[in-house]
mmCIF file of C-alpha atoms in Angstrom:
data_model
loop_
_atom_site.group_PDB
_atom_site.id
_atom_site.type_symbol
_atom_site.label_atom_id
_atom_site.label_comp_id
_atom_site.label_asym_id
_atom_site.label_seq_id
_atom_site.Cartn_x
_atom_site.Cartn_y
_atom_site.Cartn_z
ATOM 1 C CA MET A 4 48.226 2.875 -6.433
ATOM 2 C CA LEU A 5 44.693 1.486 -6.404
ATOM 3 C CA SER A 6 45.846 -1.923 -5.189
ATOM 4 C CA TYR A 7 47.876 -0.243 -2.478
ATOM 5 C CA LEU A 8 44.905 1.841 -1.404
ATOM 6 C CA SER A 9 42.736 -1.246 -1.453
ATOM 7 C CA ARG A 10 45.141 -3.120 0.835
ATOM 8 C CA LEU A 11 45.406 -0.093 3.082
ATOM 9 C CA THR A 12 41.645 0.196 3.195
ATOM 10 C CA GLN A 13 41.375 -3.426 4.247
ATOM 11 C CA THR A 14 43.970 -2.847 6.958
ATOM 12 C CA ILE A 15 42.111 0.161 8.328
ATOM 13 C CA LEU A 16 38.759 -1.591 8.179
ATOM 14 C CA GLY A 17 40.272 -4.627 9.855
ATOM 15 C CA LEU A 18 41.609 -2.554 12.724
ATOM 16 C CA LEU A 19 38.321 -0.696 13.020
ATOM 17 C CA LEU A 20 36.441 -3.988 13.003
ATOM 18 C CA ILE A 21 38.518 -5.267 15.891
ATOM 19 C CA CYS A 22 37.730 -2.121 17.858
ATOM 20 C CA ILE A 23 34.037 -2.283 16.998
ATOM 21 C CA THR A 24 33.892 -5.978 17.888
ATOM 22 C CA LEU A 25 35.438 -5.338 21.270
ATOM 23 C CA LEU A 26 33.111 -2.424 21.856
ATOM 24 C CA GLY A 27 30.094 -4.431 20.755
ATOM 25 C CA TRP A 28 30.830 -7.317 23.096
ATOM 26 C CA SER A 29 31.563 -5.172 26.122
ATOM 27 C CA SER A 30 30.024 -2.563 28.295
ATOM 28 C CA PRO A 31 31.543 0.933 27.921
ATOM 29 C CA VAL A 32 33.686 0.446 31.034
ATOM 30 C CA GLN A 33 34.902 -2.979 29.882
ATOM 31 C CA ALA A 34 35.552 -1.720 26.362
ATOM 32 C CA ALA A 35 37.722 1.093 27.671
ATOM 33 C CA SER A 36 39.911 -1.427 29.459
ATOM 34 C CA GLN A 37 39.992 -4.042 26.659
ATOM 35 C CA VAL A 38 40.943 -1.737 23.738
ATOM 36 C CA SER A 39 44.647 -1.202 24.228
ATOM 37 C CA PRO A 40 46.049 2.313 23.814
ATOM 38 C CA LYS A 41 48.547 0.904 21.303
ATOM 39 C CA LEU A 42 45.782 -0.488 19.051
ATOM 40 C CA GLU A 43 43.815 2.730 19.321
ATOM 41 C CA GLU A 44 46.875 4.775 18.392
ATOM 42 C CA GLN A 45 47.585 2.517 15.408
ATOM 43 C CA VAL A 46 44.087 3.085 14.020
ATOM 44 C CA LEU A 47 44.248 6.832 14.556
ATOM 45 C CA GLN A 48 47.720 7.090 13.044
ATOM 46 C CA VAL A 49 46.716 5.244 9.870
ATOM 47 C CA ILE A 50 43.650 7.483 9.520
ATOM 48 C CA ARG A 51 45.743 10.634 10.039
ATOM 49 C CA GLU A 52 48.313 9.583 7.441
ATOM 50 C CA HIS A 53 45.826 8.314 4.834
ATOM 51 C CA PRO A 54 42.455 10.067 5.264
ATOM 52 C CA GLU A 55 41.720 9.567 1.559
ATOM 53 C CA VAL A 56 41.283 5.855 2.175
ATOM 54 C CA ILE A 57 38.336 6.495 4.474
ATOM 55 C CA LEU A 58 36.696 8.578 1.754
ATOM 56 C CA GLU A 59 37.389 5.862 -0.814
ATOM 57 C CA SER A 60 35.832 3.247 1.446
ATOM 58 C CA VAL A 61 32.727 5.343 2.042
ATOM 59 C CA GLN A 62 32.319 6.033 -1.680
ATOM 60 C CA ALA A 63 32.728 2.359 -2.532
ATOM 61 C CA TYR A 64 30.130 1.453 0.100
ATOM 62 C CA GLN A 65 27.704 4.058 -1.223
ATOM 63 C CA GLN A 66 28.126 2.708 -4.750
ATOM 64 C CA ARG A 67 27.373 -0.842 -3.591
ATOM 65 C CA VAL A 68 24.272 0.314 -1.737
ATOM 66 C CA GLN A 69 23.087 2.291 -4.764
ATOM 67 C CA GLN A 70 23.578 -0.700 -7.047
ATOM 68 C CA GLN A 71 21.628 -2.923 -4.667
ATOM 69 C CA LEU A 72 18.761 -0.405 -4.545
ATOM 70 C CA GLN A 73 18.707 -0.116 -8.337
ATOM 71 C CA GLN A 74 18.575 -3.898 -8.645
ATOM 72 C CA ALA A 75 15.739 -4.044 -6.096
ATOM 73 C CA GLN A 76 13.748 -1.405 -8.000
ATOM 74 C CA GLN A 77 14.330 -3.181 -11.316
ATOM 75 C CA ALA A 78 13.144 -6.469 -9.822
ATOM 76 C CA PHE A 79 10.081 -4.710 -8.364
ATOM 77 C CA VAL A 80 9.200 -3.142 -11.721
ATOM 78 C CA GLN A 81 9.638 -6.445 -13.528
ATOM 79 C CA GLU A 82 7.440 -8.259 -11.008
ATOM 80 C CA LEU A 83 4.820 -5.535 -11.343
ATOM 81 C CA LYS A 84 4.730 -6.144 -15.093
ATOM 82 C CA THR A 85 4.677 -9.934 -15.013
ATOM 83 C CA ASN A 86 2.927 -10.783 -11.741
ATOM 84 C CA PRO A 87 1.183 -7.662 -10.405
ATOM 85 C CA GLN A 88 -0.890 -9.575 -7.862
ATOM 86 C CA ALA A 89 2.300 -10.535 -6.041
ATOM 87 C CA ILE A 90 3.077 -6.834 -5.600
ATOM 88 C CA ILE A 91 -0.493 -5.856 -4.731
ATOM 89 C CA GLY A 92 -0.838 -8.594 -2.122
ATOM 90 C CA GLU A 93 -3.428 -7.655 0.496
ATOM 91 C CA SER A 94 -3.238 -3.920 -0.215
ATOM 92 C CA PRO A 95 -6.368 -1.950 -1.150
ATOM 93 C CA THR A 96 -7.031 -1.402 -4.843
ATOM 94 C CA THR A 97 -9.416 0.660 -6.933
ATOM 95 C CA GLY A 98 -10.074 1.150 -10.632
ATOM 96 C CA ALA A 99 -9.938 -1.701 -13.131
ATOM 97 C CA SER A 100 -10.310 -5.102 -11.481
ATOM 98 C CA GLN A 101 -8.016 -6.727 -14.057
ATOM 99 C CA SER A 102 -5.652 -4.492 -15.953
ATOM 100 C CA LYS A 103 -2.265 -4.630 -17.637
ATOM 101 C CA ILE A 104 -1.555 -1.215 -16.144
ATOM 102 C CA VAL A 105 -1.032 -1.084 -12.388
ATOM 103 C CA MET A 106 -0.032 2.031 -10.479
ATOM 104 C CA VAL A 107 1.424 1.503 -7.016
ATOM 105 C CA GLU A 108 1.416 4.517 -4.706
ATOM 106 C CA PHE A 109 3.552 4.725 -1.547
ATOM 107 C CA SER A 110 2.086 7.528 0.534
ATOM 108 C CA ASP A 111 1.782 9.208 3.928
ATOM 109 C CA PHE A 112 -1.535 10.686 5.096
ATOM 110 C CA GLN A 113 0.170 13.618 6.859
ATOM 111 C CA CYS A 114 2.555 14.475 4.023
ATOM 112 C CA PRO A 115 1.526 17.789 2.346
ATOM 113 C CA TYR A 116 3.003 16.662 -0.991
ATOM 114 C CA CYS A 117 0.913 13.493 -0.787
ATOM 115 C CA GLY A 118 -2.124 15.659 -0.179
ATOM 116 C CA ARG A 119 -1.414 17.606 -3.353
ATOM 117 C CA ALA A 120 -0.711 14.434 -5.332
ATOM 118 C CA HIS A 121 -3.984 12.967 -4.066
ATOM 119 C CA LYS A 122 -5.912 15.555 -6.066
ATOM 120 C CA THR A 123 -3.986 14.593 -9.202
ATOM 121 C CA VAL A 124 -4.513 10.873 -8.623
ATOM 122 C CA GLN A 125 -8.249 11.411 -8.133
ATOM 123 C CA ARG A 126 -8.569 13.252 -11.445
ATOM 124 C CA PHE A 127 -6.371 10.714 -13.225
ATOM 125 C CA MET A 128 -8.298 7.697 -11.927
ATOM 126 C CA ALA A 129 -11.668 9.308 -12.686
ATOM 127 C CA LYS A 130 -10.561 9.418 -16.324
ATOM 128 C CA HIS A 131 -8.787 6.033 -16.534
ATOM 129 C CA GLN A 132 -10.508 3.858 -13.911
ATOM 130 C CA ASP A 133 -11.418 1.303 -16.576
ATOM 131 C CA GLN A 134 -7.781 0.999 -17.706
ATOM 132 C CA VAL A 135 -5.679 1.370 -14.558
ATOM 133 C CA THR A 136 -5.553 -0.504 -11.251
ATOM 134 C CA LEU A 137 -4.412 1.735 -8.390
ATOM 135 C CA THR A 138 -3.026 0.127 -5.248
ATOM 136 C CA TYR A 139 -2.051 1.944 -2.062
ATOM 137 C CA LYS A 140 0.991 1.145 0.090
ATOM 138 C CA HIS A 141 1.507 2.781 3.479
ATOM 139 C CA TYR A 142 4.758 4.637 4.009
ATOM 140 C CA PRO A 143 4.205 6.836 7.077
ATOM 141 C CA LEU A 144 7.243 9.040 7.734
ATOM 142 C CA ALA A 145 6.875 8.992 11.497
ATOM 143 C CA SER A 146 10.085 10.927 12.183
ATOM 144 C CA ILE A 147 8.589 14.098 10.657
ATOM 145 C CA HIS A 148 4.842 13.388 10.719
ATOM 146 C CA PRO A 149 3.649 12.456 14.235
ATOM 147 C CA GLN A 150 0.141 11.461 13.085
ATOM 148 C CA ALA A 151 1.244 9.451 10.048
ATOM 149 C CA ILE A 152 1.228 5.998 11.658
ATOM 150 C CA SER A 153 -2.012 6.577 13.572
ATOM 151 C CA ALA A 154 -3.698 7.763 10.385
ATOM 152 C CA ALA A 155 -2.382 4.738 8.480
ATOM 153 C CA LYS A 156 -3.760 2.378 11.128
ATOM 154 C CA ALA A 157 -7.134 4.135 11.033
ATOM 155 C CA ALA A 158 -7.272 3.781 7.234
ATOM 156 C CA TRP A 159 -6.278 0.119 7.520
ATOM 157 C CA ALA A 160 -9.093 -0.438 10.030
ATOM 158 C CA ALA A 161 -11.560 1.209 7.617
ATOM 159 C CA PHE A 162 -10.274 -1.158 4.933
ATOM 160 C CA GLN A 163 -11.369 -4.109 7.083
ATOM 161 C CA GLN A 164 -14.948 -2.831 6.743
ATOM 162 C CA GLY A 165 -14.711 -2.100 3.027
ATOM 163 C CA LYS A 166 -14.353 1.681 3.377
ATOM 164 C CA PHE A 167 -10.636 2.262 2.765
ATOM 165 C CA TRP A 168 -10.908 4.630 -0.176
ATOM 166 C CA GLN A 169 -13.636 6.728 1.410
ATOM 167 C CA TYR A 170 -11.603 7.027 4.618
ATOM 168 C CA HIS A 171 -8.431 7.649 2.592
ATOM 169 C CA ASP A 172 -10.095 10.568 0.785
ATOM 170 C CA VAL A 173 -11.239 12.200 4.029
ATOM 171 C CA LEU A 174 -7.762 11.939 5.566
ATOM 172 C CA PHE A 175 -6.098 13.544 2.568
ATOM 173 C CA THR A 176 -8.613 16.340 2.148
ATOM 174 C CA GLN A 177 -8.595 17.279 5.860
ATOM 175 C CA GLN A 178 -4.972 16.708 6.845
ATOM 176 C CA GLU A 179 -5.041 19.631 9.268
ATOM 177 C CA LYS A 180 -7.547 17.731 11.461
ATOM 178 C CA LEU A 181 -5.587 14.492 11.879
ATOM 179 C CA GLY A 182 -5.882 13.240 15.437
ATOM 180 C CA GLU A 183 -7.711 10.784 17.679
ATOM 181 C CA SER A 184 -11.100 12.520 17.780
ATOM 182 C CA PHE A 185 -11.033 13.013 13.996
ATOM 183 C CA TYR A 186 -10.385 9.313 13.346
ATOM 184 C CA ILE A 187 -13.430 8.370 15.437
ATOM 185 C CA GLU A 188 -15.566 11.120 13.925
ATOM 186 C CA THR A 189 -14.648 9.984 10.399
ATOM 187 C CA ALA A 190 -15.420 6.360 11.222
ATOM 188 C CA LYS A 191 -18.856 7.349 12.495
ATOM 189 C CA GLY A 192 -19.440 9.523 9.436
ATOM 190 C CA LEU A 193 -18.785 6.528 7.190
ATOM 191 C CA ASN A 194 -21.123 4.349 9.274
ATOM 192 C CA LEU A 195 -18.343 2.028 10.413
ATOM 193 C CA ASN A 196 -18.743 -0.234 13.421
ATOM 194 C CA VAL A 197 -16.684 1.919 15.783
ATOM 195 C CA ASP A 198 -15.923 -0.864 18.263
ATOM 196 C CA GLN A 199 -14.535 -3.035 15.505
ATOM 197 C CA PHE A 200 -12.749 -0.034 14.014
ATOM 198 C CA ASN A 201 -10.942 0.613 17.312
ATOM 199 C CA ARG A 202 -10.048 -3.043 17.772
ATOM 200 C CA ASP A 203 -8.666 -3.274 14.248
ATOM 201 C CA ARG A 204 -6.575 -0.110 14.273
ATOM 202 C CA ASN A 205 -4.993 -1.072 17.596
ATOM 203 C CA SER A 206 -4.366 -4.676 16.548
ATOM 204 C CA GLN A 207 -1.120 -6.481 15.826
ATOM 205 C CA ALA A 208 -2.487 -7.184 12.338
ATOM 206 C CA ALA A 209 -2.570 -3.449 11.574
ATOM 207 C CA GLU A 210 0.965 -3.049 12.887
ATOM 208 C CA THR A 211 2.179 -5.956 10.770
ATOM 209 C CA ALA A 212 0.492 -4.844 7.554
ATOM 210 C CA ILE A 213 1.875 -1.309 7.769
ATOM 211 C CA SER A 214 5.327 -2.550 8.764
ATOM 212 C CA GLN A 215 5.413 -4.793 5.689
ATOM 213 C CA ASP A 216 4.670 -1.813 3.454
ATOM 214 C CA ILE A 217 7.379 0.223 5.182
ATOM 215 C CA GLN A 218 9.910 -2.580 4.766
ATOM 216 C CA LEU A 219 9.073 -2.831 1.064
ATOM 217 C CA ALA A 220 9.508 0.918 0.627
ATOM 218 C CA GLU A 221 12.850 0.872 2.434
ATOM 219 C CA SER A 222 14.076 -2.099 0.391
ATOM 220 C CA LEU A 223 13.426 -0.022 -2.731
ATOM 221 C CA GLY A 224 15.379 2.924 -1.346
ATOM 222 C CA ILE A 225 12.338 5.195 -1.171
ATOM 223 C CA THR A 226 13.251 8.214 0.928
ATOM 224 C CA GLY A 227 10.215 10.438 0.439
ATOM 225 C CA THR A 228 6.544 10.447 -0.406
ATOM 226 C CA PRO A 229 4.569 10.217 -2.561
ATOM 227 C CA PHE A 230 6.343 7.612 -4.684
ATOM 228 C CA PHE A 231 4.671 6.013 -7.707
ATOM 229 C CA VAL A 232 5.381 3.074 -9.978
ATOM 230 C CA MET A 233 3.166 2.642 -13.042
ATOM 231 C CA ASN A 234 4.354 -0.513 -14.786
ATOM 232 C CA GLY A 235 7.876 0.539 -15.877
ATOM 233 C CA GLU A 236 7.457 4.241 -15.048
ATOM 234 C CA VAL A 237 8.799 5.512 -11.705
ATOM 235 C CA PHE A 238 7.995 9.041 -10.510
ATOM 236 C CA THR A 239 7.861 10.939 -7.240
ATOM 237 C CA GLY A 240 6.512 14.060 -5.608
ATOM 238 C CA ALA A 241 3.388 16.181 -6.022
ATOM 239 C CA ILE A 242 3.127 15.376 -9.708
ATOM 240 C CA GLU A 243 0.803 17.373 -11.959
ATOM 241 C CA LEU A 244 -1.901 15.679 -14.011
ATOM 242 C CA GLU A 245 -0.232 16.532 -17.326
ATOM 243 C CA GLU A 246 2.955 14.739 -16.272
ATOM 244 C CA MET A 247 1.041 11.683 -15.023
ATOM 245 C CA GLU A 248 -0.780 11.537 -18.356
ATOM 246 C CA LYS A 249 2.561 11.527 -20.172
ATOM 247 C CA ARG A 250 3.705 8.555 -18.091
ATOM 248 C CA PHE A 251 0.440 6.787 -18.816
ATOM 249 C CA THR A 252 0.864 7.364 -22.563
ATOM 250 C CA ARG A 253 4.379 5.906 -22.449
ATOM 251 C CA VAL A 254 3.131 2.840 -20.582
ATOM 252 C CA LYS A 255 0.376 2.252 -23.150
ATOM 253 C CA GLN A 256 2.868 2.660 -26.002
ATOM 254 C CA SER A 257 5.218 0.162 -24.375
ATOM 255 C CA LEU A 258 2.397 -2.372 -24.014
ATOM 256 C CA LYS A 259 1.419 -1.839 -27.641
ATOM 257 C CA GLU A 260 4.990 -2.443 -28.812
ATOM 258 C CA GLN A 261 5.242 -5.571 -26.674
ATOM 259 C CA GLY A 262 2.008 -6.861 -28.171
ATOM 260 C CA THR A 263 3.287 -6.234 -31.711
ATOM 261 C CA GLY A 264 6.523 -8.005 -30.883
ATOM 262 C CA ASN A 265 4.701 -11.021 -29.480
ATOM 263 C CA ARG A 266 2.532 -11.338 -32.598
ATOM 264 C CA GLU A 267 5.585 -11.137 -34.853
ATOM 265 C CA GLN A 268 7.259 -13.918 -32.873
ATOM 266 C CA GLN A 269 4.177 -16.109 -33.267
ATOM 267 C CA LEU A 270 4.231 -15.563 -37.047
#
């Protein structure tokens, strides 16, 4: 039965591919004339008689995508453990300058959950800034947050003058004010060179840097913000401090066990 369904699936997909190919190579008017009524009827008839095959194909596709995303996340976590600088790249960091514990945050300045998580991250880093390196990755959800990209570019421009984290804090604590006049006002308040600030936030470099972060987030299958990775721990949402502390404790325990294992191997 499965082999039959598989063959039938391939037949349906093959017919659909032919139709899609013709449609893709032609204008709508041309496509209407090139796709024969007989071929169209064949595709529709197979779908009517065996709708379960479409469902099977979709499920199989979803499984493949999920596996690919899991593999991408596993590779990301492993790289974060073994070569954190490759993950950090040119992104802003704060906390310990060299640490075995790195927390990567994907966030959106207009996201209310990110605003809540910001308070937790501040308290967490105030306590563990000598043990943890925090790095920020932009993931503005522009489809639901109209100011997200503009805010990200403004923060990136502040980063070019060494004031990312100060600007970042103002954006998160006054999300209701996000807008053009607020970006300028905040830059002036932080004593930034406003002309340079405007050039930087409207530059191709800002666009590229933020796009790279977005592409990384999408490759990991991140669908919402905030999203955190602390060494091997992955967690999302407006996490409470107690829960973040639990993750931190697990990370430290894992590092301790790895260190014990390495010493035993040397002996």
